[in-house]
Amino acid sequence: MKKIITAICIIIMLSFATVSAAGVTFTDVDRATPMGSAIYKLADKGIVIGYGDNTFRPDGYVTRAELVKMVNLVFNYTESDATNFNDVKDTDWFYPYTLIAKKAGYIAGYEDGSFRGNNNLTRQETCVIITRVGGLYELPFMQNINDEVAEWALPYVRKVLANRFMSLEEGNTFRATENITRGELAQVLASFVIDTPVITPTPSTPTSPSGPSGNGNNSSNDKDDDKVTPGDNANDNNTGNENTGNENTGNENTGNENTGNENTGNENTGNENTGNENTGNENTGNENTGNENTGNENTGNENTGNENTGNENTGNENTGNENTGNENTGNEEDEEPVLDIKKQAAVLGKIDDMLLYIRRTRFESEYEVPIINIIRSTLNSVKADADRNVIIYADDYVKTTYATDIAKAKALYDALDPTRKSDFESRLLSNFPLETVDELLYIFFDKRLEDFV
């Protein structure tokens, strides 16, 4: 019996092994499909490896144990908690991964201290976890969901949908209470795996999260911390309520979620450049433009405010007309522009939106990737400039400062044949909000949205 159990454990470990899996081939996965592309992306990074018979089984369900391992690897969580859940043994293959997940705080187990690693995960429970670790933006989601979603899960489901990690299906249904499949989860997690030199967002690390969690197919009424209970909202705090057999019905710690990755912590609020130009005190070579000598010799007479218009001053001092009021005595240098935080933040918001939807969209064609990499690199450089208090909202700052890189991206774009160019443009238009794609087209390709309408 022990040998059988050991063999089963080995098979499970192989299905989500951490060793490099570059070049692995699954007999039941088509790389050309969106789901297949995501699965192979994770496999190439060593996050998944599949089963011993060279299958991945994308329609199989995901257990809680498999989830924590994949999340740890994708988000590079490595620090372990001092204690594990009471039902996880040191011989379990997922023992080290639950220690890490517990320390990261995105999963806390059930009220009885158990983890229940073999329970399956539902789609709405997955949304809770992704919201906690993914650093999601606060984006509007205006569509109705026409099938059942638990009240505690609805804000998380809507947030995941708004950030386009998952999408509604036919008839605006979501299947929230159904178990998520391995293929579906791979598609979600692959969105966070970005090839170098792309900079991935730092995932949030919630502290002491609370609320019920995924029972999968388990019919038990026990709750754990991977769900939230009715009444939770984004401002609820854990204020010392003990779990004494009753559900935590309003104490979810959601204040540690990354809800937009806005660059609001790097703003210098004491060095604001408000963009005020010196438009009346310009030093243009210290010319006295109101006191011109137009044909009159000054031979000993200070011409300090009185224009000589044809009378030669040959010995009469102009002693009362010194130009003492027109001297540039305090305006010799332009004042330092002051940073306008609101304008700076508005531009940063647009840049973050562009980076967000680039990350959400799968640009994998050999002709698209070089263009997108230049765009990413340029936008990240602009964000770095903003961190150094460089004013980035000046007219065409990006186009002027990064003209060389933009020219490279545009040259690659212009070189595309009509079919590939149309495919690239269609991918932008179908995956980006109109305002965001309009900004990107203008900066990098000197086009506007109306050019495509």
Coordinates of N, CA, C and O in Angstrom, one line a residue, residues 259-391:
T259 N -4.4 47.3 -6.6 CA -5.6 47.6 -7.4 C -5.4 48.6 -8.5 O -6.2 49.4 -8.8
G260 N -4.2 48.5 -9.1 CA -4.1 49.5 -10.2 C -2.6 49.7 -10.6 O -2.4 50.3 -11.6
N261 N -1.8 49.3 -9.7 CA -0.3 49.5 -9.9 C 0.0 50.9 -10.3 O 0.9 51.2 -11.1
E262 N -0.8 51.9 -9.8 CA -0.5 53.3 -10.1 C 0.8 53.7 -9.5 O 1.1 53.3 -8.4
N263 N 1.5 54.6 -10.3 CA 2.7 55.1 -9.7 C 2.3 56.3 -8.8 O 2.5 57.4 -9.1
T264 N 1.7 56.0 -7.7 CA 1.3 57.0 -6.8 C 2.2 57.1 -5.5 O 2.0 58.0 -4.7
G265 N 3.2 56.2 -5.5 CA 4.1 56.2 -4.3 C 5.4 56.9 -4.7 O 6.2 57.1 -3.9
N266 N 5.6 57.1 -6.0 CA 6.9 57.6 -6.4 C 6.8 59.1 -6.8 O 7.7 59.7 -7.4
E267 N 5.6 59.7 -6.5 CA 5.5 61.1 -6.8 C 6.2 62.0 -5.8 O 6.1 61.8 -4.6
N268 N 6.9 63.0 -6.2 CA 7.6 63.9 -5.3 C 6.6 65.0 -5.1 O 6.3 65.8 -5.9
T269 N 6.0 65.0 -3.9 CA 5.0 66.0 -3.6 C 5.5 67.3 -3.1 O 4.8 68.2 -2.7
G270 N 6.8 67.4 -3.0 CA 7.4 68.6 -2.5 C 8.2 69.3 -3.6 O 8.7 70.3 -3.4
N271 N 8.3 68.6 -4.7 CA 9.1 69.2 -5.8 C 8.2 69.3 -7.1 O 8.5 68.8 -8.1
E272 N 7.1 69.9 -6.9 CA 6.2 69.9 -8.0 C 6.6 70.9 -9.0 O 6.9 72.0 -8.8
N273 N 6.7 70.4 -10.3 CA 6.9 71.3 -11.4 C 5.5 71.5 -12.0 O 4.9 70.6 -12.5
T274 N 5.1 72.8 -11.9 CA 3.7 73.1 -12.4 C 3.8 73.5 -13.9 O 2.7 73.8 -14.4
G275 N 4.9 73.4 -14.4 CA 5.0 73.7 -15.9 C 4.9 75.2 -16.2 O 4.5 75.5 -17.3
N276 N 5.1 76.1 -15.2 CA 5.0 77.5 -15.5 C 6.2 78.0 -16.2 O 7.3 78.0 -15.7
E277 N 6.0 78.5 -17.4 CA 7.1 79.0 -18.2 C 7.3 80.5 -17.9 O 6.4 81.2 -17.5
N278 N 8.6 81.0 -18.0 CA 8.8 82.4 -17.9 C 8.5 83.0 -19.2 O 9.3 83.0 -20.1
T279 N 7.2 83.5 -19.3 CA 6.8 84.0 -20.6 C 6.9 85.6 -20.7 O 6.6 86.2 -21.7
G280 N 7.2 86.2 -19.6 CA 7.4 87.6 -19.6 C 8.7 88.1 -19.2 O 9.0 89.3 -19.2
N281 N 9.6 87.2 -18.7 CA 10.9 87.6 -18.2 C 12.0 86.8 -18.9 O 12.9 86.4 -18.3
E282 N 11.8 86.6 -20.2 CA 12.8 85.8 -20.9 C 14.0 86.6 -21.1 O 14.0 87.8 -21.4
N283 N 15.2 85.9 -20.8 CA 16.5 86.6 -21.1 C 16.9 86.2 -22.5 O 17.3 85.1 -22.7
T284 N 16.7 87.0 -23.4 CA 17.1 86.7 -24.8 C 18.4 87.4 -25.2 O 18.4 88.2 -26.1
G285 N 19.4 87.1 -24.4 CA 20.7 87.7 -24.7 C 20.8 89.0 -24.1 O 21.7 89.8 -24.5
N286 N 19.9 89.3 -23.1 CA 20.0 90.6 -22.3 C 19.8 91.8 -23.2 O 20.4 92.8 -23.0
E287 N 19.0 91.6 -24.3 CA 18.8 92.8 -25.1 C 17.8 93.7 -24.5 O 16.8 93.3 -23.9
N288 N 18.1 95.0 -24.5 CA 17.1 96.0 -24.1 C 16.3 96.3 -25.4 O 16.7 97.1 -26.2
T289 N 15.1 95.7 -25.5 CA 14.3 95.8 -26.7 C 13.4 97.0 -26.7 O 12.7 97.2 -27.7
G290 N 13.5 97.7 -25.7 CA 12.7 99.0 -25.7 C 13.5 100.2 -25.7 O 13.0 101.3 -25.7
N291 N 14.8 100.0 -25.7 CA 15.7 101.1 -25.6 C 16.8 101.1 -26.8 O 17.9 101.2 -26.6
E292 N 16.3 100.9 -27.9 CA 17.2 100.7 -29.0 C 17.8 102.1 -29.4 O 17.2 103.1 -29.4
N293 N 19.1 102.0 -29.8 CA 19.8 103.2 -30.4 C 19.6 103.0 -31.9 O 20.2 102.2 -32.5
T294 N 18.8 103.9 -32.5 CA 18.5 103.7 -33.9 C 19.2 104.8 -34.7 O 18.5 105.7 -35.3
G295 N 20.5 104.8 -34.7 CA 21.2 105.7 -35.6 C 21.8 106.9 -34.8 O 22.2 107.9 -35.4
N296 N 21.9 106.8 -33.5 CA 22.3 107.9 -32.7 C 23.6 107.5 -31.9 O 23.5 106.5 -31.2
E297 N 24.6 108.2 -32.1 CA 25.8 107.9 -31.4 C 25.7 108.4 -29.9 O 25.2 109.5 -29.6
N298 N 26.0 107.5 -29.1 CA 26.1 107.9 -27.6 C 27.6 108.2 -27.4 O 28.4 107.2 -27.3
T299 N 28.0 109.4 -27.2 CA 29.4 109.7 -27.0 C 29.6 110.3 -25.7 O 30.1 111.4 -25.5
G300 N 29.2 109.5 -24.7 CA 29.4 110.0 -23.3 C 28.1 110.1 -22.6 O 28.1 110.6 -21.5
N301 N 27.1 109.8 -23.3 CA 25.8 110.0 -22.7 C 25.1 108.6 -22.5 O 25.0 107.9 -23.4
E302 N 24.8 108.3 -21.3 CA 24.1 107.0 -21.0 C 22.7 107.1 -21.6 O 21.9 107.9 -21.3
N303 N 22.5 106.1 -22.5 CA 21.2 106.0 -23.1 C 20.4 105.0 -22.4 O 20.4 103.9 -22.6
T304 N 19.7 105.5 -21.3 CA 19.1 104.6 -20.4 C 17.6 104.7 -20.3 O 17.0 104.9 -19.3
G305 N 16.9 104.7 -21.4 CA 15.5 104.7 -21.4 C 14.9 105.6 -22.4 O 13.7 105.6 -22.7
N306 N 15.8 106.5 -23.0 CA 15.3 107.5 -23.9 C 15.9 107.1 -25.3 O 17.1 107.1 -25.5
E307 N 15.0 106.9 -26.2 CA 15.5 106.5 -27.6 C 16.0 107.7 -28.3 O 15.3 108.8 -28.3
N308 N 17.2 107.7 -28.8 CA 17.8 108.7 -29.6 C 17.3 108.5 -31.1 O 17.7 107.5 -31.7
T309 N 16.5 109.4 -31.6 CA 15.9 109.1 -32.9 C 16.4 110.0 -34.0 O 15.7 110.3 -35.0
G310 N 17.6 110.6 -33.8 CA 18.1 111.4 -34.9 C 18.9 112.6 -34.4 O 19.5 113.3 -35.2
N311 N 19.0 112.7 -33.1 CA 19.8 113.8 -32.6 C 21.1 113.3 -32.0 O 21.1 112.4 -31.1
E312 N 22.2 113.8 -32.4 CA 23.5 113.3 -32.0 C 23.8 113.9 -30.6 O 23.7 115.1 -30.4
N313 N 24.1 113.1 -29.7 CA 24.5 113.5 -28.3 C 26.0 113.7 -28.4 O 26.7 112.7 -28.4
T314 N 26.4 114.9 -28.4 CA 27.9 115.2 -28.5 C 28.5 115.7 -27.3 O 29.7 116.0 -27.3
G315 N 27.8 115.7 -26.2 CA 28.5 116.2 -25.0 C 27.6 116.4 -23.9 O 28.0 116.9 -22.8
N316 N 26.3 116.3 -24.2 CA 25.3 116.5 -23.1 C 25.0 115.2 -22.5 O 24.5 114.3 -23.1
E317 N 25.3 115.2 -21.2 CA 25.0 113.9 -20.5 C 23.5 113.8 -20.3 O 22.9 114.7 -19.8
N318 N 23.0 112.7 -20.6 CA 21.6 112.4 -20.1 C 21.7 111.8 -18.7 O 22.0 110.6 -18.5
T319 N 21.7 112.7 -17.7 CA 22.0 112.3 -16.4 C 20.8 111.9 -15.6 O 20.9 111.5 -14.4
G320 N 19.6 112.1 -16.2 CA 18.4 111.7 -15.4 C 17.7 110.6 -16.0 O 16.5 110.4 -15.7
N321 N 18.3 110.1 -17.0 CA 17.6 109.1 -17.7 C 18.3 107.7 -17.8 O 18.3 107.0 -18.8
E322 N 18.9 107.4 -16.7 CA 19.6 106.1 -16.6 C 18.6 105.0 -16.7 O 17.5 105.1 -16.2
N323 N 19.0 104.0 -17.4 CA 18.1 102.8 -17.6 C 18.2 101.9 -16.4 O 18.8 100.9 -16.5
T324 N 17.6 102.4 -15.3 CA 17.8 101.7 -14.0 C 16.5 100.9 -13.7 O 16.5 100.1 -12.8
G325 N 15.5 101.0 -14.5 CA 14.3 100.3 -14.3 C 14.1 99.1 -15.2 O 13.2 98.3 -15.1
N326 N 14.9 99.1 -16.2 CA 14.8 98.1 -17.2 C 15.9 97.0 -17.2 O 16.1 96.2 -18.0
E327 N 16.7 97.2 -16.1 CA 17.8 96.2 -16.0 C 17.2 94.8 -15.6 O 16.2 94.7 -14.8
N328 N 17.8 93.8 -16.2 CA 17.4 92.4 -15.8 C 18.1 92.0 -14.5 O 19.2 91.5 -14.6
T329 N 17.6 92.4 -13.4 CA 18.3 92.2 -12.1 C 17.9 91.0 -11.4 O 18.5 90.6 -10.4
G330 N 16.7 90.5 -11.7 CA 16.3 89.3 -11.0 C 15.8 88.2 -11.8 O 15.3 87.2 -11.4
N331 N 15.9 88.4 -13.1 CA 15.3 87.4 -14.1 C 16.4 86.9 -15.0 O 16.1 86.7 -16.2
E332 N 17.6 86.9 -14.5 CA 18.6 86.4 -15.4 C 18.5 85.0 -15.8 O 19.0 84.5 -16.8
E333 N 17.9 84.2 -15.0 CA 17.7 82.7 -15.3 C 16.2 82.4 -15.1 O 15.5 82.9 -14.3
D334 N 15.7 81.5 -16.0 CA 14.4 81.0 -15.9 C 14.2 80.3 -14.6 O 15.1 79.6 -14.1
E335 N 13.0 80.4 -14.0 CA 12.7 79.7 -12.8 C 12.6 78.2 -13.1 O 12.2 77.8 -14.2
E336 N 12.9 77.3 -12.1 CA 12.8 75.9 -12.3 C 11.3 75.5 -12.4 O 10.5 75.9 -11.6
P337 N 11.0 74.8 -13.5 CA 9.6 74.4 -13.6 C 9.2 73.5 -12.4 O 10.0 72.8 -11.9
V338 N 7.9 73.7 -12.0 CA 7.4 72.9 -10.9 C 6.5 71.8 -11.4 O 5.7 72.0 -12.2
L339 N 6.7 70.6 -10.8 CA 6.0 69.4 -11.3 C 4.5 69.5 -10.9 O 4.2 69.7 -9.7
D340 N 3.7 69.3 -11.9 CA 2.2 69.3 -11.6 C 1.9 67.8 -11.4 O 1.9 67.0 -12.4
I341 N 1.6 67.4 -10.2 CA 1.4 66.0 -9.9 C 0.2 65.4 -10.6 O 0.2 64.3 -11.1
K342 N -0.9 66.2 -10.8 CA -2.1 65.7 -11.5 C -1.8 65.4 -12.9 O -2.2 64.4 -13.4
K343 N -1.1 66.3 -13.6 CA -0.8 66.1 -15.0 C 0.2 64.9 -15.1 O 0.0 64.1 -16.0
Q344 N 1.2 64.8 -14.2 CA 2.1 63.7 -14.3 C 1.4 62.4 -14.1 O 1.6 61.4 -14.8
A345 N 0.5 62.4 -13.1 CA -0.3 61.1 -12.8 C -1.2 60.7 -14.0 O -1.4 59.6 -14.2
A346 N -1.7 61.7 -14.6 CA -2.6 61.4 -15.8 C -1.9 60.7 -16.9 O -2.3 59.8 -17.5
V347 N -0.6 61.2 -17.2 CA 0.2 60.6 -18.2 C 0.6 59.2 -17.8 O 0.6 58.3 -18.5
L348 N 1.0 59.1 -16.5 CA 1.4 57.8 -16.0 C 0.3 56.8 -16.1 O 0.5 55.6 -16.4
G349 N -0.9 57.3 -15.8 CA -2.1 56.4 -15.9 C -2.3 55.9 -17.4 O -2.6 54.7 -17.6
K350 N -2.1 56.7 -18.3 CA -2.2 56.3 -19.7 C -1.1 55.3 -20.1 O -1.3 54.3 -20.8
I351 N 0.1 55.5 -19.6 CA 1.2 54.6 -19.8 C 1.0 53.2 -19.2 O 1.2 52.2 -19.8
D352 N 0.5 53.3 -17.9 CA 0.1 52.0 -17.2 C -0.9 51.3 -18.0 O -0.9 50.0 -18.0
D353 N -1.9 52.0 -18.5 CA -3.0 51.3 -19.3 C -2.4 50.6 -20.5 O -2.8 49.5 -20.8
M354 N -1.5 51.3 -21.2 CA -0.9 50.7 -22.4 C -0.1 49.4 -22.0 O -0.2 48.4 -22.7
L355 N 0.7 49.5 -20.9 CA 1.4 48.3 -20.5 C 0.5 47.2 -20.0 O 0.8 46.0 -20.3
L356 N -0.6 47.6 -19.4 CA -1.5 46.6 -18.9 C -2.1 45.8 -20.0 O -2.1 44.5 -20.0
Y357 N -2.6 46.5 -21.1 CA -3.3 45.7 -22.2 C -2.3 45.1 -23.1 O -2.6 44.1 -23.7
I358 N -1.0 45.6 -23.1 CA 0.0 44.8 -23.8 C 0.2 43.5 -23.1 O 0.4 42.4 -23.7
R359 N 0.2 43.5 -21.8 CA 0.5 42.3 -21.0 C -0.7 41.3 -21.2 O -0.5 40.1 -21.2
R360 N -1.9 41.9 -21.3 CA -3.1 41.0 -21.4 C -3.2 40.4 -22.8 O -3.9 39.4 -22.9
T361 N -2.7 41.1 -23.8 CA -2.8 40.6 -25.2 C -1.6 39.7 -25.5 O -0.5 40.0 -25.2
R362 N -1.9 38.6 -26.2 CA -0.9 37.7 -26.5 C -0.3 38.0 -27.9 O -0.8 37.6 -28.9
F363 N 0.8 38.8 -27.9 CA 1.6 39.1 -29.1 C 2.7 38.0 -29.2 O 3.7 38.1 -28.5
E364 N 2.5 37.1 -30.0 CA 3.4 36.0 -30.1 C 4.0 35.7 -31.5 O 4.9 34.9 -31.6
S365 N 3.4 36.4 -32.5 CA 4.0 36.2 -33.8 C 5.4 36.8 -33.9 O 5.7 37.8 -33.3
E366 N 6.2 36.2 -34.7 CA 7.6 36.6 -34.8 C 7.7 38.1 -35.3 O 8.7 38.7 -35.0
Y367 N 6.7 38.6 -36.1 CA 6.8 39.9 -36.6 C 6.2 40.9 -35.6 O 6.5 42.1 -35.7
E368 N 5.4 40.5 -34.6 CA 4.8 41.4 -33.6 C 5.7 41.6 -32.4 O 5.8 42.7 -31.9
V369 N 6.4 40.5 -32.0 CA 7.2 40.6 -30.7 C 8.2 41.7 -30.7 O 8.3 42.4 -29.7
P370 N 9.0 41.8 -31.8 CA 10.0 42.9 -31.8 C 9.4 44.3 -31.6 O 10.0 45.1 -30.9
I371 N 8.3 44.5 -32.3 CA 7.6 45.8 -32.1 C 7.1 46.0 -30.7 O 7.4 47.1 -30.1
I372 N 6.5 45.0 -30.2 CA 5.9 45.2 -28.8 C 7.0 45.3 -27.8 O 6.9 46.1 -26.8
N373 N 8.1 44.6 -28.0 CA 9.2 44.8 -27.0 C 9.8 46.2 -27.0 O 10.2 46.7 -25.9
I374 N 9.9 46.8 -28.2 CA 10.4 48.2 -28.2 C 9.4 49.1 -27.5 O 9.8 50.0 -26.7
I375 N 8.1 48.9 -27.7 CA 7.1 49.7 -27.1 C 7.1 49.6 -25.6 O 7.1 50.5 -24.8
R376 N 7.2 48.3 -25.1 CA 7.3 48.0 -23.7 C 8.5 48.8 -23.1 O 8.4 49.4 -22.0
S377 N 9.6 48.6 -23.7 CA 10.9 49.1 -23.2 C 10.8 50.7 -23.1 O 11.2 51.3 -22.1
T378 N 10.2 51.3 -24.1 CA 10.1 52.7 -24.2 C 9.2 53.2 -23.0 O 9.5 54.1 -22.3
L379 N 8.0 52.6 -22.9 CA 7.1 53.0 -21.9 C 7.6 52.8 -20.5 O 7.4 53.6 -19.6
N380 N 8.3 51.7 -20.2 CA 9.0 51.5 -18.9 C 10.1 52.5 -18.7 O 10.3 53.0 -17.5
S381 N 10.8 53.0 -19.7 CA 11.8 54.0 -19.6 C 11.1 55.4 -19.2 O 11.7 56.1 -18.4
V382 N 10.0 55.6 -19.8 CA 9.2 56.9 -19.4 C 8.8 56.8 -18.0 O 8.9 57.8 -17.2
K383 N 8.3 55.7 -17.5 CA 8.0 55.5 -16.1 C 9.2 55.7 -15.2 O 9.1 56.4 -14.1
A384 N 10.3 55.3 -15.6 CA 11.6 55.5 -14.8 C 11.9 57.0 -14.8 O 12.4 57.5 -13.8
D385 N 11.7 57.7 -15.9 CA 11.9 59.1 -15.9 C 11.0 59.8 -14.9 O 11.5 60.7 -14.2
A386 N 9.8 59.4 -14.9 CA 8.8 60.0 -13.9 C 9.3 59.8 -12.5 O 9.1 60.6 -11.6
D387 N 9.8 58.6 -12.2 CA 10.3 58.3 -10.9 C 11.4 59.2 -10.5 O 11.7 59.5 -9.3
R388 N 12.1 59.8 -11.5 CA 13.2 60.7 -11.2 C 12.7 62.2 -11.3 O 13.5 63.1 -11.3
N389 N 11.4 62.3 -11.2 CA 10.8 63.7 -11.3 C 11.0 64.4 -12.6 O 10.9 65.7 -12.6
V390 N 11.2 63.7 -13.6 CA 11.3 64.3 -15.0 C 9.8 64.6 -15.4 O 9.0 63.7 -15.3
I391 N 9.6 65.8 -15.9 CA 8.2 66.1 -16.4 C 8.0 65.3 -17.7 O 8.6 65.5 -18.7

